[in-house]
Amino acid sequence: MSQNTEHLRTIRDEVLALTETELVSFRKKEGNFPVIGEGNHEARIMFIGEAPGRNEAKTGRPFCGAAGKILDDLLASIELNRKDVYITNIVKDRPPNNRDPLPDEIALYAPFLDRQIEIIKPEVIVTLGRYAMDYIMRKYGLDFEIEPISTAHGKTYETDEVTILPLYHPAAAIYNRDLIDTIKSDIQLLKKYI
Ligand code: URA
């Protein structure tokens, strides 16, 4: 087992051992799984979403429902495969009714994401939606460059460590099919890093 895999498993064990919070109690009550992440443990490109939905929490796999189908199509449009990239979320347990994650939930789970980034050391982080964008931009000291996702999407932000590409969340395209074309065009920027 590679060192990265070993370190990522430690993260999984620590998330599993979290003591009661609303999201952990909900996970246990529903017989759900935490969703840690999936893909290449040495990936150059990491995708970060918001939080698991129903299908994800049932299976323990990120983006495996309707939003995941859209993400797969987007990856296919630039000839990328899930196994080439690493896909995760900020929040590792499903919020009830898919509500937005609360600030203290982001604060609880973000250190796990930070460690995943530290382990995998991606060259490019693709943020999916506003929560991931805000968190990652702040993490890399770009607080003052944060714009609404409607203007930030499809721009690349360079830092010393990583390039950040904010995209609209694929789930937004489930209800607004016009957005698919926008995300498809934005994701073309990744070709340069494949
Ligand atoms: N939405 C997310 O943000 N993450 C998932 O894993 C699934 C849906």
PDB file of C-alpha atoms and ligand atoms in Angstrom:
ATOM      1  CA  MET A   1       0.000   0.000   0.000  1.00  0.00           C
ATOM      2  CA  SER A   2       1.404   3.430  -0.899  1.00  0.00           C
ATOM      3  CA  GLN A   3       2.123   5.932   1.842  1.00  0.00           C
ATOM      4  CA  ASN A   4      -0.561   8.235   0.505  1.00  0.00           C
ATOM      5  CA  THR A   5      -3.141   5.444   0.690  1.00  0.00           C
ATOM      6  CA  GLU A   6      -2.088   4.668   4.235  1.00  0.00           C
ATOM      7  CA  HIS A   7      -2.415   8.322   5.290  1.00  0.00           C
ATOM      8  CA  LEU A   8      -5.796   8.648   3.592  1.00  0.00           C
ATOM      9  CA  ARG A   9      -7.003   5.549   5.454  1.00  0.00           C
ATOM     10  CA  THR A  10      -6.004   7.162   8.728  1.00  0.00           C
ATOM     11  CA  ILE A  11      -8.231  10.098   7.819  1.00  0.00           C
ATOM     12  CA  ARG A  12     -11.106   7.719   7.104  1.00  0.00           C
ATOM     13  CA  ASP A  13     -10.611   6.040  10.494  1.00  0.00           C
ATOM     14  CA  GLU A  14     -10.569   9.393  12.267  1.00  0.00           C
ATOM     15  CA  VAL A  15     -13.776  10.524  10.565  1.00  0.00           C
ATOM     16  CA  LEU A  16     -15.388   7.213  11.502  1.00  0.00           C
ATOM     17  CA  ALA A  17     -14.328   7.768  15.104  1.00  0.00           C
ATOM     18  CA  LEU A  18     -15.779  11.295  15.363  1.00  0.00           C
ATOM     19  CA  THR A  19     -17.984  11.603  18.388  1.00  0.00           C
ATOM     20  CA  GLU A  20     -21.546  12.748  18.308  1.00  0.00           C
ATOM     21  CA  THR A  21     -22.436  15.855  16.350  1.00  0.00           C
ATOM     22  CA  GLU A  22     -25.672  16.319  14.438  1.00  0.00           C
ATOM     23  CA  LEU A  23     -24.134  14.978  11.216  1.00  0.00           C
ATOM     24  CA  VAL A  24     -22.468  12.011  12.916  1.00  0.00           C
ATOM     25  CA  SER A  25     -25.690  11.092  14.760  1.00  0.00           C
ATOM     26  CA  PHE A  26     -27.608  11.392  11.498  1.00  0.00           C
ATOM     27  CA  ARG A  27     -25.061   9.153   9.737  1.00  0.00           C
ATOM     28  CA  LYS A  28     -25.423   6.488  12.431  1.00  0.00           C
ATOM     29  CA  LYS A  29     -29.200   6.715  12.639  1.00  0.00           C
ATOM     30  CA  GLU A  30     -29.505   6.227   8.866  1.00  0.00           C
ATOM     31  CA  GLY A  31     -26.866   3.482   8.677  1.00  0.00           C
ATOM     32  CA  ASN A  32     -24.920   5.738   6.310  1.00  0.00           C
ATOM     33  CA  PHE A  33     -21.213   6.032   5.577  1.00  0.00           C
ATOM     34  CA  PRO A  34     -18.941   9.038   5.716  1.00  0.00           C
ATOM     35  CA  VAL A  35     -17.682  10.010   2.270  1.00  0.00           C
ATOM     36  CA  ILE A  36     -13.930  10.510   2.433  1.00  0.00           C
ATOM     37  CA  GLY A  37     -12.918  10.700  -1.219  1.00  0.00           C
ATOM     38  CA  GLU A  38     -12.162   8.555  -4.224  1.00  0.00           C
ATOM     39  CA  GLY A  39      -9.736   8.323  -7.092  1.00  0.00           C
ATOM     40  CA  ASN A  40      -6.022   8.530  -7.687  1.00  0.00           C
ATOM     41  CA  HIS A  41      -4.078   8.984  -4.459  1.00  0.00           C
ATOM     42  CA  GLU A  42      -1.305  10.678  -6.445  1.00  0.00           C
ATOM     43  CA  ALA A  43      -3.665  12.784  -8.581  1.00  0.00           C
ATOM     44  CA  ARG A  44      -2.493  16.038 -10.122  1.00  0.00           C
ATOM     45  CA  ILE A  45      -6.067  17.295 -10.179  1.00  0.00           C
ATOM     46  CA  MET A  46      -8.389  17.318  -7.164  1.00  0.00           C
ATOM     47  CA  PHE A  47     -12.122  18.093  -7.319  1.00  0.00           C
ATOM     48  CA  ILE A  48     -13.754  19.415  -4.155  1.00  0.00           C
ATOM     49  CA  GLY A  49     -17.521  19.523  -3.687  1.00  0.00           C
ATOM     50  CA  GLU A  50     -19.677  20.555  -0.780  1.00  0.00           C
ATOM     51  CA  ALA A  51     -21.071  17.581   1.134  1.00  0.00           C
ATOM     52  CA  PRO A  52     -22.405  14.109   0.370  1.00  0.00           C
ATOM     53  CA  GLY A  53     -25.997  13.732  -0.775  1.00  0.00           C
ATOM     54  CA  ARG A  54     -28.275  10.744  -0.225  1.00  0.00           C
ATOM     55  CA  ASN A  55     -26.679   8.330  -2.694  1.00  0.00           C
ATOM     56  CA  GLU A  56     -23.203   9.286  -1.583  1.00  0.00           C
ATOM     57  CA  ALA A  57     -23.973   8.703   2.111  1.00  0.00           C
ATOM     58  CA  LYS A  58     -25.589   5.342   1.301  1.00  0.00           C
ATOM     59  CA  THR A  59     -22.537   4.123  -0.620  1.00  0.00           C
ATOM     60  CA  GLY A  60     -19.644   6.100   0.887  1.00  0.00           C
ATOM     61  CA  ARG A  61     -18.669   7.306  -2.606  1.00  0.00           C
ATOM     62  CA  PRO A  62     -18.517  10.962  -3.669  1.00  0.00           C
ATOM     63  CA  PHE A  63     -20.602  12.211  -6.583  1.00  0.00           C
ATOM     64  CA  CYS A  64     -22.353   8.944  -7.404  1.00  0.00           C
ATOM     65  CA  GLY A  65     -25.903  10.341  -7.852  1.00  0.00           C
ATOM     66  CA  ALA A  66     -27.387  12.776 -10.367  1.00  0.00           C
ATOM     67  CA  ALA A  67     -24.673  15.414  -9.806  1.00  0.00           C
ATOM     68  CA  GLY A  68     -22.069  12.659 -10.186  1.00  0.00           C
ATOM     69  CA  LYS A  69     -23.468  11.662 -13.558  1.00  0.00           C
ATOM     70  CA  ILE A  70     -23.016  15.251 -14.704  1.00  0.00           C
ATOM     71  CA  LEU A  71     -19.496  15.323 -13.281  1.00  0.00           C
ATOM     72  CA  ASP A  72     -18.666  12.096 -15.159  1.00  0.00           C
ATOM     73  CA  ASP A  73     -19.920  13.641 -18.417  1.00  0.00           C
ATOM     74  CA  LEU A  74     -17.843  16.747 -17.771  1.00  0.00           C
ATOM     75  CA  LEU A  75     -14.736  14.651 -17.152  1.00  0.00           C
ATOM     76  CA  ALA A  76     -15.433  12.607 -20.280  1.00  0.00           C
ATOM     77  CA  SER A  77     -15.700  15.819 -22.321  1.00  0.00           C
ATOM     78  CA  ILE A  78     -11.997  16.434 -21.659  1.00  0.00           C
ATOM     79  CA  GLU A  79     -11.072  12.756 -21.784  1.00  0.00           C
ATOM     80  CA  LEU A  80     -10.458  12.501 -18.069  1.00  0.00           C
ATOM     81  CA  ASN A  81     -11.524   9.501 -16.078  1.00  0.00           C
ATOM     82  CA  ARG A  82     -12.519   9.388 -12.422  1.00  0.00           C
ATOM     83  CA  LYS A  83      -9.556   7.173 -11.694  1.00  0.00           C
ATOM     84  CA  ASP A  84      -7.173   9.868 -12.973  1.00  0.00           C
ATOM     85  CA  VAL A  85      -8.320  12.501 -10.482  1.00  0.00           C
ATOM     86  CA  TYR A  86      -9.208  12.642  -6.784  1.00  0.00           C
ATOM     87  CA  ILE A  87     -12.752  13.645  -5.839  1.00  0.00           C
ATOM     88  CA  THR A  88     -13.796  14.715  -2.365  1.00  0.00           C
ATOM     89  CA  ASN A  89     -15.929  17.195  -0.419  1.00  0.00           C
ATOM     90  CA  ILE A  90     -15.329  19.680   2.371  1.00  0.00           C
ATOM     91  CA  VAL A  91     -17.920  18.081   4.653  1.00  0.00           C
ATOM     92  CA  LYS A  92     -17.613  14.299   4.929  1.00  0.00           C
ATOM     93  CA  ASP A  93     -21.061  13.455   6.347  1.00  0.00           C
ATOM     94  CA  ARG A  94     -24.425  14.159   4.729  1.00  0.00           C
ATOM     95  CA  PRO A  95     -26.397  17.096   6.143  1.00  0.00           C
ATOM     96  CA  PRO A  96     -30.059  16.114   6.788  1.00  0.00           C
ATOM     97  CA  ASN A  97     -32.338  17.049   3.856  1.00  0.00           C
ATOM     98  CA  ASN A  98     -29.214  18.124   1.965  1.00  0.00           C
ATOM     99  CA  ARG A  99     -29.268  21.456   3.767  1.00  0.00           C
ATOM    100  CA  ASP A 100     -26.269  23.756   3.375  1.00  0.00           C
ATOM    101  CA  PRO A 101     -23.404  22.924   5.706  1.00  0.00           C
ATOM    102  CA  LEU A 102     -23.145  25.146   8.792  1.00  0.00           C
ATOM    103  CA  PRO A 103     -19.968  27.088   9.582  1.00  0.00           C
ATOM    104  CA  ASP A 104     -19.131  24.837  12.547  1.00  0.00           C
ATOM    105  CA  GLU A 105     -19.570  21.751  10.347  1.00  0.00           C
ATOM    106  CA  ILE A 106     -17.158  23.178   7.796  1.00  0.00           C
ATOM    107  CA  ALA A 107     -14.780  23.968  10.661  1.00  0.00           C
ATOM    108  CA  LEU A 108     -15.015  20.375  11.938  1.00  0.00           C
ATOM    109  CA  TYR A 109     -14.358  18.650   8.609  1.00  0.00           C
ATOM    110  CA  ALA A 110     -12.051  21.115   6.826  1.00  0.00           C
ATOM    111  CA  PRO A 111      -8.907  19.947   8.662  1.00  0.00           C
ATOM    112  CA  PHE A 112      -9.456  16.505   7.089  1.00  0.00           C
ATOM    113  CA  LEU A 113      -9.649  18.137   3.666  1.00  0.00           C
ATOM    114  CA  ASP A 114      -6.510  20.141   4.444  1.00  0.00           C
ATOM    115  CA  ARG A 115      -4.697  16.891   5.225  1.00  0.00           C
ATOM    116  CA  GLN A 116      -5.977  15.252   2.030  1.00  0.00           C
ATOM    117  CA  ILE A 117      -4.553  18.174   0.059  1.00  0.00           C
ATOM    118  CA  GLU A 118      -1.293  17.924   2.004  1.00  0.00           C
ATOM    119  CA  ILE A 119      -1.028  14.182   1.249  1.00  0.00           C
ATOM    120  CA  ILE A 120      -2.002  14.248  -2.432  1.00  0.00           C
ATOM    121  CA  LYS A 121      -0.371  17.597  -3.262  1.00  0.00           C
ATOM    122  CA  PRO A 122      -2.472  18.305  -6.361  1.00  0.00           C
ATOM    123  CA  GLU A 123      -1.266  20.839  -8.914  1.00  0.00           C
ATOM    124  CA  VAL A 124      -4.811  21.937  -9.615  1.00  0.00           C
ATOM    125  CA  ILE A 125      -7.809  22.171  -7.299  1.00  0.00           C
ATOM    126  CA  VAL A 126     -11.181  22.393  -9.013  1.00  0.00           C
ATOM    127  CA  THR A 127     -13.803  23.723  -6.622  1.00  0.00           C
ATOM    128  CA  LEU A 128     -17.407  22.736  -7.279  1.00  0.00           C
ATOM    129  CA  GLY A 129     -19.799  25.384  -6.027  1.00  0.00           C
ATOM    130  CA  ARG A 130     -19.547  28.325  -3.708  1.00  0.00           C
ATOM    131  CA  TYR A 131     -18.699  26.575  -0.431  1.00  0.00           C
ATOM    132  CA  ALA A 132     -15.633  24.819  -1.783  1.00  0.00           C
ATOM    133  CA  MET A 133     -14.558  27.948  -3.672  1.00  0.00           C
ATOM    134  CA  ASP A 134     -14.807  30.164  -0.593  1.00  0.00           C
ATOM    135  CA  TYR A 135     -12.966  27.707   1.609  1.00  0.00           C
ATOM    136  CA  ILE A 136     -10.123  27.048  -0.826  1.00  0.00           C
ATOM    137  CA  MET A 137      -9.654  30.697  -1.833  1.00  0.00           C
ATOM    138  CA  ARG A 138      -9.360  31.652   1.857  1.00  0.00           C
ATOM    139  CA  LYS A 139      -7.058  28.740   2.590  1.00  0.00           C
ATOM    140  CA  TYR A 140      -4.618  30.023  -0.050  1.00  0.00           C
ATOM    141  CA  GLY A 141      -4.817  33.666   1.072  1.00  0.00           C
ATOM    142  CA  LEU A 142      -7.042  34.823  -1.772  1.00  0.00           C
ATOM    143  CA  ASP A 143      -9.727  36.253   0.545  1.00  0.00           C
ATOM    144  CA  PHE A 144      -9.653  39.599  -1.222  1.00  0.00           C
ATOM    145  CA  GLU A 145     -10.146  38.058  -4.645  1.00  0.00           C
ATOM    146  CA  ILE A 146     -13.292  36.144  -3.738  1.00  0.00           C
ATOM    147  CA  GLU A 147     -16.136  37.063  -6.084  1.00  0.00           C
ATOM    148  CA  PRO A 148     -19.579  35.571  -6.498  1.00  0.00           C
ATOM    149  CA  ILE A 149     -19.404  32.237  -8.304  1.00  0.00           C
ATOM    150  CA  SER A 150     -21.297  33.847 -11.207  1.00  0.00           C
ATOM    151  CA  THR A 151     -18.161  35.859 -12.007  1.00  0.00           C
ATOM    152  CA  ALA A 152     -15.425  33.629 -10.545  1.00  0.00           C
ATOM    153  CA  HIS A 153     -16.366  30.468 -12.434  1.00  0.00           C
ATOM    154  CA  GLY A 154     -13.991  29.529 -15.217  1.00  0.00           C
ATOM    155  CA  LYS A 155     -11.147  31.778 -14.045  1.00  0.00           C
ATOM    156  CA  THR A 156      -7.897  30.280 -12.835  1.00  0.00           C
ATOM    157  CA  TYR A 157      -6.204  31.589  -9.703  1.00  0.00           C
ATOM    158  CA  GLU A 158      -2.504  30.857  -9.338  1.00  0.00           C
ATOM    159  CA  THR A 159      -0.832  30.494  -5.959  1.00  0.00           C
ATOM    160  CA  ASP A 160       2.699  29.303  -5.160  1.00  0.00           C
ATOM    161  CA  GLU A 161       1.364  25.863  -4.322  1.00  0.00           C
ATOM    162  CA  VAL A 162      -1.608  25.245  -6.555  1.00  0.00           C
ATOM    163  CA  THR A 163      -3.809  26.516  -9.365  1.00  0.00           C
ATOM    164  CA  ILE A 164      -7.449  26.956  -8.380  1.00  0.00           C
ATOM    165  CA  LEU A 165     -10.282  26.643 -10.894  1.00  0.00           C
ATOM    166  CA  PRO A 166     -13.756  27.446  -9.529  1.00  0.00           C
ATOM    167  CA  LEU A 167     -16.652  25.825 -11.359  1.00  0.00           C
ATOM    168  CA  TYR A 168     -20.361  25.933 -10.770  1.00  0.00           C
ATOM    169  CA  HIS A 169     -21.569  22.949  -8.775  1.00  0.00           C
ATOM    170  CA  PRO A 170     -22.767  20.180 -11.153  1.00  0.00           C
ATOM    171  CA  ALA A 171     -25.971  19.852  -9.076  1.00  0.00           C
ATOM    172  CA  ALA A 172     -26.886  23.385 -10.174  1.00  0.00           C
ATOM    173  CA  ALA A 173     -27.013  22.063 -13.740  1.00  0.00           C
ATOM    174  CA  ILE A 174     -29.646  19.470 -12.808  1.00  0.00           C
ATOM    175  CA  TYR A 175     -32.182  22.274 -12.477  1.00  0.00           C
ATOM    176  CA  ASN A 176     -30.676  24.626 -15.040  1.00  0.00           C
ATOM    177  CA  ARG A 177     -29.588  22.779 -18.158  1.00  0.00           C
ATOM    178  CA  ASP A 178     -28.095  25.948 -19.683  1.00  0.00           C
ATOM    179  CA  LEU A 179     -25.422  25.772 -17.027  1.00  0.00           C
ATOM    180  CA  ILE A 180     -24.071  22.546 -18.504  1.00  0.00           C
ATOM    181  CA  ASP A 181     -22.643  24.424 -21.472  1.00  0.00           C
ATOM    182  CA  THR A 182     -20.995  26.945 -19.165  1.00  0.00           C
ATOM    183  CA  ILE A 183     -19.398  24.268 -16.977  1.00  0.00           C
ATOM    184  CA  LYS A 184     -18.372  22.297 -20.066  1.00  0.00           C
ATOM    185  CA  SER A 185     -16.666  25.321 -21.494  1.00  0.00           C
ATOM    186  CA  ASP A 186     -14.992  26.232 -18.153  1.00  0.00           C
ATOM    187  CA  ILE A 187     -13.633  22.734 -17.619  1.00  0.00           C
ATOM    188  CA  GLN A 188     -11.784  22.880 -20.938  1.00  0.00           C
ATOM    189  CA  LEU A 189      -9.166  24.921 -19.058  1.00  0.00           C
ATOM    190  CA  LEU A 190      -8.093  21.732 -17.329  1.00  0.00           C
ATOM    191  CA  LYS A 191      -6.786  20.240 -20.577  1.00  0.00           C
ATOM    192  CA  LYS A 192      -3.566  22.164 -20.129  1.00  0.00           C
ATOM    193  CA  TYR A 193      -2.879  20.244 -16.888  1.00  0.00           C
ATOM    194  CA  ILE A 194      -3.725  16.720 -18.041  1.00  0.00           C
TER     195      ILE A 194
HETATM  196  N1  URA B   1     -22.790  17.083  -4.041  1.00  0.00           N
HETATM  197  C1  URA B   1     -21.584  17.309  -3.462  1.00  0.00           C
HETATM  198  O1  URA B   1     -21.189  18.435  -3.195  1.00  0.00           O
HETATM  199  N2  URA B   1     -20.822  16.234  -3.212  1.00  0.00           N
HETATM  200  C2  URA B   1     -21.171  14.988  -3.509  1.00  0.00           C
HETATM  201  O2  URA B   1     -20.393  14.073  -3.228  1.00  0.00           O
HETATM  202  C3  URA B   1     -22.435  14.800  -4.111  1.00  0.00           C
HETATM  203  C4  URA B   1     -23.225  15.855  -4.366  1.00  0.00           C
END
